[in-house]
mmCIF file of C-alpha atoms and ligand atoms in Angstrom:
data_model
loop_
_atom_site.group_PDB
_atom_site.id
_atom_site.type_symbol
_atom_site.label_atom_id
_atom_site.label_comp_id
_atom_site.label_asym_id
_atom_site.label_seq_id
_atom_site.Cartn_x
_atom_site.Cartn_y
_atom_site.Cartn_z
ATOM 1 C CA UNK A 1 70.586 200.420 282.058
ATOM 2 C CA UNK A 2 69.678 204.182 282.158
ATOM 3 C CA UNK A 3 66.669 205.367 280.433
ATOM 4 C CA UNK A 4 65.014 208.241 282.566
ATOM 5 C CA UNK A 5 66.380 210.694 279.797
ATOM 6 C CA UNK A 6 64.192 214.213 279.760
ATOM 7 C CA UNK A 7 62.192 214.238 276.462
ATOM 8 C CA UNK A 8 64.715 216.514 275.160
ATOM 9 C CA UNK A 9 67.341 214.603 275.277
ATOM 10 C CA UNK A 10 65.340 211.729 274.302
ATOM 11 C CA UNK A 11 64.115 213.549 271.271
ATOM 12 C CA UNK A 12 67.940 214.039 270.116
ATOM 13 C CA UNK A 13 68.552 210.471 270.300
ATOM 14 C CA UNK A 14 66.209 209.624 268.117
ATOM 15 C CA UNK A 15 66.331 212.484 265.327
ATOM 16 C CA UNK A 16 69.668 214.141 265.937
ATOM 17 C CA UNK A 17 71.495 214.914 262.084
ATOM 18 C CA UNK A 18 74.659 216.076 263.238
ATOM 19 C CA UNK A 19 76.582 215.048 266.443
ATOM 20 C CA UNK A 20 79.639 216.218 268.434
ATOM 21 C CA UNK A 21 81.259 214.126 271.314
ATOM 22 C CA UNK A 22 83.880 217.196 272.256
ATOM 23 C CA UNK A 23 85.951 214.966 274.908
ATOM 24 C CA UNK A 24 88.670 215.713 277.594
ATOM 25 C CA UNK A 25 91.148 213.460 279.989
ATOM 26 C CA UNK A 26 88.154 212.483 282.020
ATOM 27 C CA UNK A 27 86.714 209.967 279.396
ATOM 28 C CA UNK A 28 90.202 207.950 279.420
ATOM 29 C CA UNK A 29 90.144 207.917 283.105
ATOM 30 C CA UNK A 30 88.172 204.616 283.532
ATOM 31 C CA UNK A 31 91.287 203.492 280.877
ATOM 32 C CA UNK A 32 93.547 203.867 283.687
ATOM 33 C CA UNK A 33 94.699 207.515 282.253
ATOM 34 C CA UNK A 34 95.266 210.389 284.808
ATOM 35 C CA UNK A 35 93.535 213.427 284.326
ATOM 36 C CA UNK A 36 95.436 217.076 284.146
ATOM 37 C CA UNK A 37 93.567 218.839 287.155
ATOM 38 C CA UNK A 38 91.775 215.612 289.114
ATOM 39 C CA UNK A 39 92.660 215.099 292.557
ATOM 40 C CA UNK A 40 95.516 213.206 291.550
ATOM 41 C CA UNK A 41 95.877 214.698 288.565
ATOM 42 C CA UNK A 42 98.991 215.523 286.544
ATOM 43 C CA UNK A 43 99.665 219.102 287.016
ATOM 44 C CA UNK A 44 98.981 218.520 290.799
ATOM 45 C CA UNK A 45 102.568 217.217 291.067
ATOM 46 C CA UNK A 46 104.632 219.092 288.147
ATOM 47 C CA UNK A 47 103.276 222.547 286.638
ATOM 48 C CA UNK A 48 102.520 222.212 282.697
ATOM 49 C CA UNK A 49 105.508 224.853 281.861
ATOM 50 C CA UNK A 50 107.760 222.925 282.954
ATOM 51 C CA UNK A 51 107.544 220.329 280.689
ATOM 52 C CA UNK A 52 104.534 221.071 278.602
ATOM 53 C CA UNK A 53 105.830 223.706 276.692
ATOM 54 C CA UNK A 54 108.336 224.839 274.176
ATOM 55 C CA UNK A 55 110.806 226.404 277.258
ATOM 56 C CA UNK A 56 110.958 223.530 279.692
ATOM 57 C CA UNK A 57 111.961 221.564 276.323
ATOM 58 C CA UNK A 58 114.248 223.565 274.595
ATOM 59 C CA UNK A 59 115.778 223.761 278.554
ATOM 60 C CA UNK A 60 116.029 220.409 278.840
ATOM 61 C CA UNK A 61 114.450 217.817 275.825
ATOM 62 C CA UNK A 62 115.807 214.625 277.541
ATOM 63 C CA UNK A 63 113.248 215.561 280.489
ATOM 64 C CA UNK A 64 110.721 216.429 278.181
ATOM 65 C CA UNK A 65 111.046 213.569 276.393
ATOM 66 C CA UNK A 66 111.305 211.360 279.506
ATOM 67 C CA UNK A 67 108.215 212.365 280.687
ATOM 68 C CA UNK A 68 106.223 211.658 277.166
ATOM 69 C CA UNK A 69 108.252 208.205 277.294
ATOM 70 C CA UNK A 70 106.829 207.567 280.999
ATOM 71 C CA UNK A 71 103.159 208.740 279.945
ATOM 72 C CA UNK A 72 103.693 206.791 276.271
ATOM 73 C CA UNK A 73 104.271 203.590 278.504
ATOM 74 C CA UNK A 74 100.970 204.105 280.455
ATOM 75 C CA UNK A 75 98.756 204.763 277.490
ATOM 76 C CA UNK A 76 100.147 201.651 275.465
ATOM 77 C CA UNK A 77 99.193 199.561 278.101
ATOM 78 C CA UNK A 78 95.569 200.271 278.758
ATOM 79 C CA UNK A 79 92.391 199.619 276.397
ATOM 80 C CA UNK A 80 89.885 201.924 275.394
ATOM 81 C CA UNK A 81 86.561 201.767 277.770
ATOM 82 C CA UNK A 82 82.945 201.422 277.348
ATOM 83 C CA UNK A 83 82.989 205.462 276.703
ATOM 84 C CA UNK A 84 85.265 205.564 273.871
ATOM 85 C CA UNK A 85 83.047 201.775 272.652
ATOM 86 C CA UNK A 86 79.902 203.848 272.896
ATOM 87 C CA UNK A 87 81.087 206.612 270.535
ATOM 88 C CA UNK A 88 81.700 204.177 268.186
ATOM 89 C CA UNK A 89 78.307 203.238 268.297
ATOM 90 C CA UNK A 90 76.686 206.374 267.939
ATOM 91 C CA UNK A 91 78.759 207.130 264.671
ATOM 92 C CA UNK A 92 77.219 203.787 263.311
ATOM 93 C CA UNK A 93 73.784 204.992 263.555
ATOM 94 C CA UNK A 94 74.224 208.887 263.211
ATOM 95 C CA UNK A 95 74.806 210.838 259.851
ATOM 96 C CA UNK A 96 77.563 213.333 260.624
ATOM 97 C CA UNK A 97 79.374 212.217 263.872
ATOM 98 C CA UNK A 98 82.051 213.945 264.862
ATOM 99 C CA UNK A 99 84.480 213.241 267.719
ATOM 100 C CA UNK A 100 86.594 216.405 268.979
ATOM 101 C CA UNK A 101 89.526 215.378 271.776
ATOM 102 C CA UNK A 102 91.525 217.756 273.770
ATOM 103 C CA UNK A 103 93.239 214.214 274.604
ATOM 104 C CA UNK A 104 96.655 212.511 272.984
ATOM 105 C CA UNK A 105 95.929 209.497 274.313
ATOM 106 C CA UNK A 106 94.607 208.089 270.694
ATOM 107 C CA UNK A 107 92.208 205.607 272.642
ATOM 108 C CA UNK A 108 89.497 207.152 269.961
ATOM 109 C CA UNK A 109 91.132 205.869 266.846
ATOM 110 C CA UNK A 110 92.159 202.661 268.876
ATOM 111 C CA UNK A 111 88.535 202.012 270.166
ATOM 112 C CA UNK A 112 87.610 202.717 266.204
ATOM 113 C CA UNK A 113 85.952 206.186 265.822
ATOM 114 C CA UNK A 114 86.568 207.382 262.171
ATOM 115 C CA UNK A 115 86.136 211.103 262.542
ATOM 116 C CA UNK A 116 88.468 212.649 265.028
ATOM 117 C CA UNK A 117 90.185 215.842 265.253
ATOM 118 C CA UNK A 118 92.728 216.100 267.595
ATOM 119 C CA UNK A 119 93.241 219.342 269.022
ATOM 120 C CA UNK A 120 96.238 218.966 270.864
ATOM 121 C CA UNK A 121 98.073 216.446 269.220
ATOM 122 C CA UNK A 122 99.069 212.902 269.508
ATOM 123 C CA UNK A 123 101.538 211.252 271.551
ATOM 124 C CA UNK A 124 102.131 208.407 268.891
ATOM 125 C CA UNK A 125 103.734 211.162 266.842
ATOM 126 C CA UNK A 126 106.561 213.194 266.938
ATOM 127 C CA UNK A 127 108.290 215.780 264.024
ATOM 128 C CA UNK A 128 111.926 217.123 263.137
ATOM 129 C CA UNK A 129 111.139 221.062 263.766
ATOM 130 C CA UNK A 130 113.027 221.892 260.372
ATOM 131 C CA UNK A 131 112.386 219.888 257.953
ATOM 132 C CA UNK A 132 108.705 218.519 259.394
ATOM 133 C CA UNK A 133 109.762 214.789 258.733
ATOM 134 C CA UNK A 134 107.790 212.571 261.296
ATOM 135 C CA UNK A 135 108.677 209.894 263.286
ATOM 136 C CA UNK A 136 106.499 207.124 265.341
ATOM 137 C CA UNK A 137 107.017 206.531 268.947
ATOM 138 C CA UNK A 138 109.205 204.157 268.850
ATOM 139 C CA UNK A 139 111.449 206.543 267.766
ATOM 140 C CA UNK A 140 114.641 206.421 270.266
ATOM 141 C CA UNK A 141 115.564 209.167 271.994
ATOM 142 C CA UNK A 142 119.516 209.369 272.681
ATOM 143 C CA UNK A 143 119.339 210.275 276.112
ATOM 144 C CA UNK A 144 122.467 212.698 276.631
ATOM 145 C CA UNK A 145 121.908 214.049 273.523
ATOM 146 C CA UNK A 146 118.573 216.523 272.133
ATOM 147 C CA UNK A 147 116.926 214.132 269.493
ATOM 148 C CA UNK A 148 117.907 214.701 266.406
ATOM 149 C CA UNK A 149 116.604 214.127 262.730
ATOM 150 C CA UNK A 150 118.366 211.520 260.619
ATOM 151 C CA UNK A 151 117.245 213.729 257.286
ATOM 152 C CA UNK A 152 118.756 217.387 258.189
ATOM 153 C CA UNK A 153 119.597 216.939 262.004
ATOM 154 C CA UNK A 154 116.662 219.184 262.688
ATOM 155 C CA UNK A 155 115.095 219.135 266.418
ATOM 156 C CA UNK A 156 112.688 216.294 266.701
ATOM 157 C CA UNK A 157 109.621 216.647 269.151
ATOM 158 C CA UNK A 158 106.521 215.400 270.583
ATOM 159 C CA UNK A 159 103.324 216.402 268.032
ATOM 160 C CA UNK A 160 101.571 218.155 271.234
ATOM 161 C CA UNK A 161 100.065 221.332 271.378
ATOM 162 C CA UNK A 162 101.933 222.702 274.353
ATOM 163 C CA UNK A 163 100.726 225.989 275.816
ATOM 164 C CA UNK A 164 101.466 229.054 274.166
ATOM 165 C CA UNK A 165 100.968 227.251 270.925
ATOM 166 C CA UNK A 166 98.675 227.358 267.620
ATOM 167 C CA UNK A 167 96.322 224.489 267.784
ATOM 168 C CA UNK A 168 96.468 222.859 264.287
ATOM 169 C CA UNK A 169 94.436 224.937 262.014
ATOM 170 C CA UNK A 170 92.953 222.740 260.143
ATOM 171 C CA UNK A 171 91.614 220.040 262.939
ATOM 172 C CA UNK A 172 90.575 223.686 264.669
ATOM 173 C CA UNK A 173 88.479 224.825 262.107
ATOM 174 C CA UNK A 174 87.109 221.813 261.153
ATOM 175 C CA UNK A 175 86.061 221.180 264.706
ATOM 176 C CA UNK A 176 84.638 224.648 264.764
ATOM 177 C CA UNK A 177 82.557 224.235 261.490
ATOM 178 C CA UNK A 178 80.987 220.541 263.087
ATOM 179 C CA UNK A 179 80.245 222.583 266.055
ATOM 180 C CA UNK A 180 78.241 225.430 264.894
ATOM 181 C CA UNK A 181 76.280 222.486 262.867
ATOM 182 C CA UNK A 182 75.559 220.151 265.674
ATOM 183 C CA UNK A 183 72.576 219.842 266.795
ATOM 184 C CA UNK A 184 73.417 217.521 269.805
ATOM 185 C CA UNK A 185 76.572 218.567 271.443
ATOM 186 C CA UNK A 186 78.057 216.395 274.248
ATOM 187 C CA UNK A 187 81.200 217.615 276.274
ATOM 188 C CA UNK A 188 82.468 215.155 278.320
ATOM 189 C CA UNK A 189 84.974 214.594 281.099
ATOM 190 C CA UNK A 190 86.757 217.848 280.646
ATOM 191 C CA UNK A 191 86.892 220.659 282.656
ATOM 192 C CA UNK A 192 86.887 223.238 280.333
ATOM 193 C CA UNK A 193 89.298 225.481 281.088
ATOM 194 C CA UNK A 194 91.995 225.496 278.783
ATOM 195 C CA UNK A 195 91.190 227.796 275.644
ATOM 196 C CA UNK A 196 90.089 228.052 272.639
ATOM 197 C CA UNK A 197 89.185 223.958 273.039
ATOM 198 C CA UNK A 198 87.147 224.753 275.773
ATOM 199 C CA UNK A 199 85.195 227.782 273.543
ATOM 200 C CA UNK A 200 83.819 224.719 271.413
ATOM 201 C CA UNK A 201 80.530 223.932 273.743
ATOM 202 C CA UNK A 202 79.452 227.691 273.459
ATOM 203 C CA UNK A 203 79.872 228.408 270.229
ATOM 204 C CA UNK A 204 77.728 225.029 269.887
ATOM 205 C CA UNK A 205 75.203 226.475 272.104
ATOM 206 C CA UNK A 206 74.985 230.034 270.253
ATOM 207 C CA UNK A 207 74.596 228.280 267.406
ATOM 208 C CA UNK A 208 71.416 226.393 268.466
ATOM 209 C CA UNK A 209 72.817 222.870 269.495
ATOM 210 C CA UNK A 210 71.520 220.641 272.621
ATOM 211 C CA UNK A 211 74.590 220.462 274.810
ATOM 212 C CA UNK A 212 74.589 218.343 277.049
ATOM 213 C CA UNK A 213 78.242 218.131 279.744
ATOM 214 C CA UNK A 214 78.766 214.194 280.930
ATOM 215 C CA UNK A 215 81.520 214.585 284.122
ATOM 216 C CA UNK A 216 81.141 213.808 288.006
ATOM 217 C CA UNK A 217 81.532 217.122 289.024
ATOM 218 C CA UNK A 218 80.159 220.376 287.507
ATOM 219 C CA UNK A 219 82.461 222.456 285.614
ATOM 220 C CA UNK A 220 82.348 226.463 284.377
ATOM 221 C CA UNK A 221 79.949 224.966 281.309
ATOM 222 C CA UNK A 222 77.754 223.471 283.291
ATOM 223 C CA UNK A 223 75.344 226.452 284.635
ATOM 224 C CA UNK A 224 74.881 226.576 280.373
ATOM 225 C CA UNK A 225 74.291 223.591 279.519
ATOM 226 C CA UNK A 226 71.298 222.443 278.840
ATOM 227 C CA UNK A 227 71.474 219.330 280.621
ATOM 228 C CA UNK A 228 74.330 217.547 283.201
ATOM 229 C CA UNK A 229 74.668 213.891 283.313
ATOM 230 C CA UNK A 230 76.363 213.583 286.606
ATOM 231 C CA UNK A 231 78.646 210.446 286.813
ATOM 232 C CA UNK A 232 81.323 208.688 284.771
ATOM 233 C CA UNK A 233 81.491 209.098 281.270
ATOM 234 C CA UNK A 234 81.492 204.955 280.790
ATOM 235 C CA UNK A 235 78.325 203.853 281.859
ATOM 236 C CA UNK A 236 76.257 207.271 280.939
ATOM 237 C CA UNK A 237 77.639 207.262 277.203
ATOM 238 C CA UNK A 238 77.161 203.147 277.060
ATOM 239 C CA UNK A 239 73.166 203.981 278.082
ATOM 240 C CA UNK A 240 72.861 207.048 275.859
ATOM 241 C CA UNK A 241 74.444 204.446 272.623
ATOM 242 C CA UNK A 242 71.938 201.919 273.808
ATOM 243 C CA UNK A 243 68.955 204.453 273.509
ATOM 244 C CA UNK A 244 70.264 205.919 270.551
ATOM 245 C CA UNK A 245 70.624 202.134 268.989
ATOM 246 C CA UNK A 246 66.935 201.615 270.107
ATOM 247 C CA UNK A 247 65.219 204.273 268.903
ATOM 248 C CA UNK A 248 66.810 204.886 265.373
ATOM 249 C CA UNK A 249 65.986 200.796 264.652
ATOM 250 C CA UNK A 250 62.839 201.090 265.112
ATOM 251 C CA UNK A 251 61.128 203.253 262.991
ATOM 252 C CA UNK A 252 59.252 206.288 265.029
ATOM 253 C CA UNK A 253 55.906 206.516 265.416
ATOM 254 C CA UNK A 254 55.290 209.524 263.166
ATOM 255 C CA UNK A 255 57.431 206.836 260.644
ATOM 256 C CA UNK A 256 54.729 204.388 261.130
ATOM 257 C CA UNK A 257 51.947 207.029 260.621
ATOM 258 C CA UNK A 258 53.396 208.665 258.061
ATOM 259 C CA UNK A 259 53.860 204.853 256.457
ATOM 260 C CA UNK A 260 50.313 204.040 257.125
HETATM 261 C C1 BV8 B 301 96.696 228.881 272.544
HETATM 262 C C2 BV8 B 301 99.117 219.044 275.858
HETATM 263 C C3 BV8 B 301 96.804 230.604 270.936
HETATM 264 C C4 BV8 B 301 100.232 218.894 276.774
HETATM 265 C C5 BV8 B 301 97.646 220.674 276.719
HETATM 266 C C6 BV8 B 301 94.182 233.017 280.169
HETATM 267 C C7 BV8 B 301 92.844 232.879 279.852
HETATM 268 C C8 BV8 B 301 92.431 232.081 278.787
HETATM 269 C C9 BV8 B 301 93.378 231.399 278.029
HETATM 270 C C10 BV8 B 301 94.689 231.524 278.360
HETATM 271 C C11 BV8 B 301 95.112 232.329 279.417
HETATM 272 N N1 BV8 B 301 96.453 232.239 279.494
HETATM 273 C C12 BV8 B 301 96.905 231.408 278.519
HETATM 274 C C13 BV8 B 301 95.847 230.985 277.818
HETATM 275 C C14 BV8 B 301 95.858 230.096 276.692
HETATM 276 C C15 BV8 B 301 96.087 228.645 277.165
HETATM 277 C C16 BV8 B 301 95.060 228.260 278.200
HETATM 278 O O1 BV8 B 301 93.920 228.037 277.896
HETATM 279 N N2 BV8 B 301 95.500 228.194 279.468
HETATM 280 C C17 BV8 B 301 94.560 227.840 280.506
HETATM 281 C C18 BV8 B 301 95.151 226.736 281.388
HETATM 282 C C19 BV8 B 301 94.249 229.110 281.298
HETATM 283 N N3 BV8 B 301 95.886 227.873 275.990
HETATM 284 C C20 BV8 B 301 96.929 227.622 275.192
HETATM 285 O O2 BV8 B 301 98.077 227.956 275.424
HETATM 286 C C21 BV8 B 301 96.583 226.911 273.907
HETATM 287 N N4 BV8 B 301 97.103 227.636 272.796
HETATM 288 O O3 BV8 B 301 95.987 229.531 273.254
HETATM 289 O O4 BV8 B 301 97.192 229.318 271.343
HETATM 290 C C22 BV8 B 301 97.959 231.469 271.261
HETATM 291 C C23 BV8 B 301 99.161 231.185 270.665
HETATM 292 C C24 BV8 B 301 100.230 232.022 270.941
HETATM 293 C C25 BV8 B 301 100.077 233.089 271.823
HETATM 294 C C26 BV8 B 301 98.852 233.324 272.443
HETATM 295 C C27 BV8 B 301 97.780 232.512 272.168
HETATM 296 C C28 BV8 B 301 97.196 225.519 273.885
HETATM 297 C C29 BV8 B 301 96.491 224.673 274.884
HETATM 298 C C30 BV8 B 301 96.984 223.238 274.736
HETATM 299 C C31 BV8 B 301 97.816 222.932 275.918
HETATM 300 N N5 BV8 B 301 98.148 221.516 275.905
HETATM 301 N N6 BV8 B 301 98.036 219.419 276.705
HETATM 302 C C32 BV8 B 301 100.180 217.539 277.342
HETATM 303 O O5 BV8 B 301 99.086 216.936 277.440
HETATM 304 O O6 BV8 B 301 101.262 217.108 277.698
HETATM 305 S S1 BV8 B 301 96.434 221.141 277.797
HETATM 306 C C33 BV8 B 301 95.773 219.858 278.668
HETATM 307 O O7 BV8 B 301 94.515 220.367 279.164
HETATM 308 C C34 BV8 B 301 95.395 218.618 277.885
HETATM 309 O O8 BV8 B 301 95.507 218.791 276.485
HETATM 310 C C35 BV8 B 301 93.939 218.456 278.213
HETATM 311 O O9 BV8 B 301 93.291 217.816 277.212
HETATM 312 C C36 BV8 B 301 93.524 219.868 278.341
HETATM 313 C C37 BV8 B 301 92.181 220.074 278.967
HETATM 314 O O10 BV8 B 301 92.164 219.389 280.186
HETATM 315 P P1 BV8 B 301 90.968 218.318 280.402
HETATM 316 O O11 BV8 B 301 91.017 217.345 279.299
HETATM 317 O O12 BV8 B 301 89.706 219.053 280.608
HETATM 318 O O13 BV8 B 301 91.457 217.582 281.698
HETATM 319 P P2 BV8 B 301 91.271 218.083 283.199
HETATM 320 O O14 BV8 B 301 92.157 217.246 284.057
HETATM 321 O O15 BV8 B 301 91.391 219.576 283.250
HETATM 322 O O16 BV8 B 301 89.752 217.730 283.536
HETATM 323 C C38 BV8 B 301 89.348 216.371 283.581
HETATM 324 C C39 BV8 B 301 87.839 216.364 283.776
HETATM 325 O O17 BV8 B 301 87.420 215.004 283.786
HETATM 326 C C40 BV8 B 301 87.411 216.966 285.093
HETATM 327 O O18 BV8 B 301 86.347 217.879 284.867
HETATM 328 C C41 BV8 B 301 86.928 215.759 285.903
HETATM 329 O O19 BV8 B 301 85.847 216.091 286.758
HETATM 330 C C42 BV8 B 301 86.474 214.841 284.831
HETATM 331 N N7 BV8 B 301 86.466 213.418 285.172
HETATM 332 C C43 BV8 B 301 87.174 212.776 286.128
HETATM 333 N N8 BV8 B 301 86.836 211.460 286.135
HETATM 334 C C44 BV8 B 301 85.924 211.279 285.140
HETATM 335 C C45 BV8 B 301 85.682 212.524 284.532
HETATM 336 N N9 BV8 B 301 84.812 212.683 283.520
HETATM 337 C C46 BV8 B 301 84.144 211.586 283.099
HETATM 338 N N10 BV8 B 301 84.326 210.354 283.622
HETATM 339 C C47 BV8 B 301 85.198 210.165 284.649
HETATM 340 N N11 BV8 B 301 85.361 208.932 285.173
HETATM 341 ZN ZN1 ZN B 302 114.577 217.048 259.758
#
């Protein structure tokens, strides 16, 4: 187990208040998930406009659709890992934890975080464009024709932020507000590019939070972060739970002085 964190890190273990876990594809790829810009990453083989975004599906939904079937397949048959485990842990023994995903994978909510805000939607759920009535994922899609509401007839599509799109104010401003009020800030597996997500670790930073990026390779974030955990999210975040566990047990030794 890992426990050669820098006192600074090691200090926000113990006596962080606030908390946000800002996460990106990379933490579900020890699920079995693909990443968007990995090596053999998604967009490697199709470009996002062509079927992440309103165009490609107002071209062709059945495509669209297809293609959130084939991913919906993969990410009902894997399990959240020790990553998404760990974040549960840490919201057991912090006061305000917040999680912040980029992903639509819902392996947060399935691994049992409570406080999530999903920035780009979730593939469980889709919505009729007119009248807003939503519909699980096992809603079926009628294959020759565009899928259709059974209230009004009304478009139905997947609840994704595709590009070009508002993120959904109220998960972005809430995200925003835990953000400027962290004061330990972990961004992990995500390569922070795509905007305004990827705005969330600096306006932690300005803000005064400890940010610390969790990812194998470095990223545009990390010459400002304060620190870089190099490696997979699993095993780093497990360690970091276990320390946090540890050392907010026990009481600290300014506790015990202060005690007597
Ligand atoms: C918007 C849903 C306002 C679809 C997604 C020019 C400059 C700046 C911005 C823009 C620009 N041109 C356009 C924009 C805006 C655009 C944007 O940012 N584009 C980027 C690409 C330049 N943003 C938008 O359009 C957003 N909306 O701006 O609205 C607006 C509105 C109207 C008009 C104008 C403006 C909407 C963005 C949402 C797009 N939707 N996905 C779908 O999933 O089907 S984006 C997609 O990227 C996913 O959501 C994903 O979450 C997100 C970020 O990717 P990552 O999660 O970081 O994944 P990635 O593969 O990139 O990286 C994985 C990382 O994991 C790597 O670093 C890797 O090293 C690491 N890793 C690998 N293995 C592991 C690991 N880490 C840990 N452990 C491991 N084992
Ligand atoms: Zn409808």
């Amino acid at each position: 187990m890992r426990t050669d964190f820098s006192p600074a890190l090691a200090r926000q273990l113990r006596e962080a208040h606030a908390v946000v876990a800002f996460s990106g594809a990379g933490i579900s790829v020890e699920s079995g998930v693909p990443t968007f810009r990995g090596a053999d990453g998604i967009w490697t083989k199709i470009k996002p406009e062509e079927l992440a975004s309103m165009n490609a599906f107002m071209k062709n939904p059945a495509l669209v659709w297809e293609w959130y079937a084939h991913r919906r397949t993969i990410i009902e048959s894997i399990e959240p890992n020790e990553g998404h485990r760990a974040l549960v842990r840490m919201e057991r023994v912090v006061p305000h934890f917040t999680i912040v995903t980029q992903n639509i994978d819902n392996l947060h909510r399935r691994a049992g975080s409570k406080v999530i805000h999903e920035l780009h939607g979730n593939i469980e759920r889709n919505y009729c464009m007119k009248c807003g009535r939503t519909y699980r994922s096992d809603f079926t899609v009628n294959k020759e024709k565009m899928p259709v509401c059974t209230e009004c007839g009304g478009l139905v599509r997947p609840d994704i932020v595709w590009f070009g799109e508002m993120l959904p104010e109220e998960e972005w401003e809430a995200s925003v507000r835990a953000s400027e009020e962290a004061d330990l800030f972990f961004s992990i597996g995500t390569s922070a590019v795509v905007y305004p997500a990827a705005s969330l670790p600096w306006i932690a930073k300005r803000a005064g939070a400890y940010v610390v990026e969790i990812n194998p390779e470095a990223t545009s974030l990390t010459k400002d972060a304060d620190e870089f955990l190099q490696g997979s999210s699993g095993p780093i975040l497990a360690a970091l739970a276990d320390e946090m566990e540890r050392c907010r047990r026990e009481p600290s030794t300014d506790d015990r002085q202060r005690r007597g």
